[in-house]
mmCIF file with all atom_site columns, C-alpha atoms in Angstrom:
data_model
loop_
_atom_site.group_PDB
_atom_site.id
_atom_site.type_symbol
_atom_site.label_atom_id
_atom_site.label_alt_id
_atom_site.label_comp_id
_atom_site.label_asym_id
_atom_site.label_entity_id
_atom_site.label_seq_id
_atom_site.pdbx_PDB_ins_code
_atom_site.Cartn_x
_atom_site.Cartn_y
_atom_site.Cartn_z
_atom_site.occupancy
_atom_site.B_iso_or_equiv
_atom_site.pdbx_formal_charge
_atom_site.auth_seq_id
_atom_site.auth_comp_id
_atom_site.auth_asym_id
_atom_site.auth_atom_id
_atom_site.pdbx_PDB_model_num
ATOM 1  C CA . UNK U 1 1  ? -7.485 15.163  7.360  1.00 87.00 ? 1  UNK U CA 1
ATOM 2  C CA . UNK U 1 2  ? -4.646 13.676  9.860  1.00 92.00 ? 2  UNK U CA 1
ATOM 3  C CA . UNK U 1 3  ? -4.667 14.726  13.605 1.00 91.00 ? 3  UNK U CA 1
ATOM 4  C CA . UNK U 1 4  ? -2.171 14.207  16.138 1.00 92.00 ? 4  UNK U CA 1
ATOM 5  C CA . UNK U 1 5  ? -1.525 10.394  16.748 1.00 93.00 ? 5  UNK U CA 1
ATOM 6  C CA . UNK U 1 6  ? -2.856 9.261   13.675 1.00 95.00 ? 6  UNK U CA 1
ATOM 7  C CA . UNK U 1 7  ? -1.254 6.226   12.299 1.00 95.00 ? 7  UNK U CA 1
ATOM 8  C CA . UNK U 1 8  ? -0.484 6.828   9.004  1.00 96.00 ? 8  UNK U CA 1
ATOM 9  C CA . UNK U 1 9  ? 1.527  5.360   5.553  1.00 95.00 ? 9  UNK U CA 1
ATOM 10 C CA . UNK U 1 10 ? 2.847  7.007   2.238  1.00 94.00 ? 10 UNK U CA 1
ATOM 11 C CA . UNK U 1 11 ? 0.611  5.928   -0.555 1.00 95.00 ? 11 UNK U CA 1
ATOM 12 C CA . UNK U 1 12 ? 2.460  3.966   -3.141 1.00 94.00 ? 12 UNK U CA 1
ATOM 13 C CA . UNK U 1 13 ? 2.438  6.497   -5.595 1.00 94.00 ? 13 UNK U CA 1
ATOM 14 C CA . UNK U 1 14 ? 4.507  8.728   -3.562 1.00 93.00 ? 14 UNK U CA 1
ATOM 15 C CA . UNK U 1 15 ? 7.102  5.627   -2.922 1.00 93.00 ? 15 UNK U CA 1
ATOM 16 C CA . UNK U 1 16 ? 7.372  4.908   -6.477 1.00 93.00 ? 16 UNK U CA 1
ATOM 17 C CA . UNK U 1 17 ? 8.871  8.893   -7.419 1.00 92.00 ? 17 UNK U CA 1
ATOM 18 C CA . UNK U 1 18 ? 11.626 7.848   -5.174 1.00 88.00 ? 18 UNK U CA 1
ATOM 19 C CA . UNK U 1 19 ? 11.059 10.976  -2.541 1.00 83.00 ? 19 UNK U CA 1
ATOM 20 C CA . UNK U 1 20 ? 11.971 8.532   0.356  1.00 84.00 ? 20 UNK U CA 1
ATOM 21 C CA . UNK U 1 21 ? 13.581 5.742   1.667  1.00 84.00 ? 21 UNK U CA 1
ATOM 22 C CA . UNK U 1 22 ? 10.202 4.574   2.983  1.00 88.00 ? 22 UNK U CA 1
ATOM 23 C CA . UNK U 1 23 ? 8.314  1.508   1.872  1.00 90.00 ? 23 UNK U CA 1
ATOM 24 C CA . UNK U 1 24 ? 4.450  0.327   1.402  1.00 88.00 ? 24 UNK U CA 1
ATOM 25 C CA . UNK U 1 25 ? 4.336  -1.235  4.823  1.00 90.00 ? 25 UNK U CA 1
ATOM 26 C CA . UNK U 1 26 ? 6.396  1.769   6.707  1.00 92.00 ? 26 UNK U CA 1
ATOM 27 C CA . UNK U 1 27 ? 3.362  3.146   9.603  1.00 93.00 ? 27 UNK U CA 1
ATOM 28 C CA . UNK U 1 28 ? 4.253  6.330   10.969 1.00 93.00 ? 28 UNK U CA 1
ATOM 29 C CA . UNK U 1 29 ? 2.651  8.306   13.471 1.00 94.00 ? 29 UNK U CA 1
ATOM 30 C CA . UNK U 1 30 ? 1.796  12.104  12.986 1.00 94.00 ? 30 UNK U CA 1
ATOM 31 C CA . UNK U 1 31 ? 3.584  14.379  15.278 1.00 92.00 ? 31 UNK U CA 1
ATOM 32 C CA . UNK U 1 32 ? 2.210  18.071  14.447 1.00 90.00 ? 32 UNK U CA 1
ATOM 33 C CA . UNK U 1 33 ? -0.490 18.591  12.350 1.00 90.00 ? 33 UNK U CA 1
ATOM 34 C CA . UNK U 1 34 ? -3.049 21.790  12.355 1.00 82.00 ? 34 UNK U CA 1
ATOM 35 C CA . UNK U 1 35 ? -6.725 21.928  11.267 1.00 78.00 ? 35 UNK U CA 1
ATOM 36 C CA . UNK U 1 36 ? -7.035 22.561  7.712  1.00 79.00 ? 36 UNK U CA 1
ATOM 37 C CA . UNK U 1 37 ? -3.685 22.643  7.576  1.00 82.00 ? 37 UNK U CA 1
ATOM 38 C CA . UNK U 1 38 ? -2.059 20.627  4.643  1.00 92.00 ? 38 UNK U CA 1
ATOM 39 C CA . UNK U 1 39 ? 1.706  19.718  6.213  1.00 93.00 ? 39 UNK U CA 1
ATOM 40 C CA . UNK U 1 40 ? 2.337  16.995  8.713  1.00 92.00 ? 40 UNK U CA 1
ATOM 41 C CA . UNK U 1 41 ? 5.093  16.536  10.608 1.00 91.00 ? 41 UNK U CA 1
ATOM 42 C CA . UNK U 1 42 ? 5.779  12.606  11.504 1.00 90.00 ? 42 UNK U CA 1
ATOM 43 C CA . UNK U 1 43 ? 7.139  11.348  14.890 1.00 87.00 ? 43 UNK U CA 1
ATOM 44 C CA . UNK U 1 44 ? 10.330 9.220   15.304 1.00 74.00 ? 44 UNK U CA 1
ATOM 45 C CA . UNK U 1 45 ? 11.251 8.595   11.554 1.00 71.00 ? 45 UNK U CA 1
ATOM 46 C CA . UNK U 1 46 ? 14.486 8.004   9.797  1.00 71.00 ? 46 UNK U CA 1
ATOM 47 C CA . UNK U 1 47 ? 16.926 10.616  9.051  1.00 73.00 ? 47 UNK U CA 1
ATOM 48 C CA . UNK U 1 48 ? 15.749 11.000  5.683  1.00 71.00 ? 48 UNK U CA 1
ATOM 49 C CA . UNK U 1 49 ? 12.252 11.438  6.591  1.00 75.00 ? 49 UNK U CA 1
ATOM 50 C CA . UNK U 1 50 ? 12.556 14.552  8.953  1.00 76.00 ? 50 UNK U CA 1
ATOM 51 C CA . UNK U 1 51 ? 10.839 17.898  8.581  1.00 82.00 ? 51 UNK U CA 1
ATOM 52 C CA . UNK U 1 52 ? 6.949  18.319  7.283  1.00 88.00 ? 52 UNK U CA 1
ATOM 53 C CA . UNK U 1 53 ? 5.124  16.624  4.841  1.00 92.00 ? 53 UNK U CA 1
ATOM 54 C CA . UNK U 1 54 ? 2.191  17.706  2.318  1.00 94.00 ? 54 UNK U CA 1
ATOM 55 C CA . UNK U 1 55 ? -0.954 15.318  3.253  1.00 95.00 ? 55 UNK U CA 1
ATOM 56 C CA . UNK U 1 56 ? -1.068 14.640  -0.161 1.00 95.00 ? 56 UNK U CA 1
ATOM 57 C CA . UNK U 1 57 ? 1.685  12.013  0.190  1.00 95.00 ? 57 UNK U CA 1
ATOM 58 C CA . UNK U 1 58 ? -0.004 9.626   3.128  1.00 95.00 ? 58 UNK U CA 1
ATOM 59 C CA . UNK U 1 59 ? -3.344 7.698   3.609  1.00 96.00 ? 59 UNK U CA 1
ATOM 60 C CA . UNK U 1 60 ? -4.257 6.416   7.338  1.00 96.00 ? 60 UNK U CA 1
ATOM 61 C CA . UNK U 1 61 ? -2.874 2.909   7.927  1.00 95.00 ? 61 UNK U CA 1
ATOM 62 C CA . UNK U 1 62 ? -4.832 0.026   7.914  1.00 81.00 ? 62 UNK U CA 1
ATOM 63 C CA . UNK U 1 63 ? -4.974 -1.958  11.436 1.00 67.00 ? 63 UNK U CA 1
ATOM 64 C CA . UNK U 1 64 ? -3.733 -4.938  9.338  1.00 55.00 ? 64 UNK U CA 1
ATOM 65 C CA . UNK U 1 65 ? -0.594 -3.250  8.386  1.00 47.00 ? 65 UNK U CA 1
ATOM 66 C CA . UNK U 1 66 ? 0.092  -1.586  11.801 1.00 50.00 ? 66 UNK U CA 1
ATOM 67 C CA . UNK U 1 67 ? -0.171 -5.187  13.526 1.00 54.00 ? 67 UNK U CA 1
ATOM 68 C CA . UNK U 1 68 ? 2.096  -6.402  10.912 1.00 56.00 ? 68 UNK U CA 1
ATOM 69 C CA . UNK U 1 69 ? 5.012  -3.699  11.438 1.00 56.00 ? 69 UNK U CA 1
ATOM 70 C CA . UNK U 1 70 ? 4.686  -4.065  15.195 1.00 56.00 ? 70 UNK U CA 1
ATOM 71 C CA . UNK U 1 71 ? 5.168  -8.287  14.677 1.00 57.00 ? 71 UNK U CA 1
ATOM 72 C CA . UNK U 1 72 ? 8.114  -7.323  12.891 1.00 57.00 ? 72 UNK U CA 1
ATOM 73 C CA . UNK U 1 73 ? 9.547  -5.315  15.295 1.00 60.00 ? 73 UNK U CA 1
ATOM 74 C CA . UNK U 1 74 ? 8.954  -7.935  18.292 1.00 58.00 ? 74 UNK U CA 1
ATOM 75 C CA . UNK U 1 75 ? 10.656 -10.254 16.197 1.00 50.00 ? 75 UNK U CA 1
#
């Protein structure tokens, strides 16, 4: 399960139905998220990406990938 401040990314088969504008190397961090509960909501994304997710759709991020998204953003 995800917890508050978990870094987390849509797995590719939720990317490839189309259901958001995200992409494979997209991190997120979880906003809201309850015990046993199976919605998340995710902090500071796009417009299209608002409102709560099923945990179904997300794996936790790799460290890899997070250091890679943050390079991109210094840059």
């Amino acid at each position: 399960m995800f917890k508050v401040g978990d870094k987390v990314k849509f797995k590719k088969s939720s990317i490839n139905t189309g259901m958001s504008d995200a992409t494979e190397s997209d991190v997120f961090e979880v906003s809201w998220a309850l015990s046993g509960c199976t919605h998340i909501q995710l902090r500071d994304v796009i417009p299209s990406l608002t409102g709560w997710w099923n945990v179904n759709h997300f794996e936790h991020a790799e460290e890899e990938v997070m250091n890679n998204t943050e390079e991109q953003e210094i840059k």
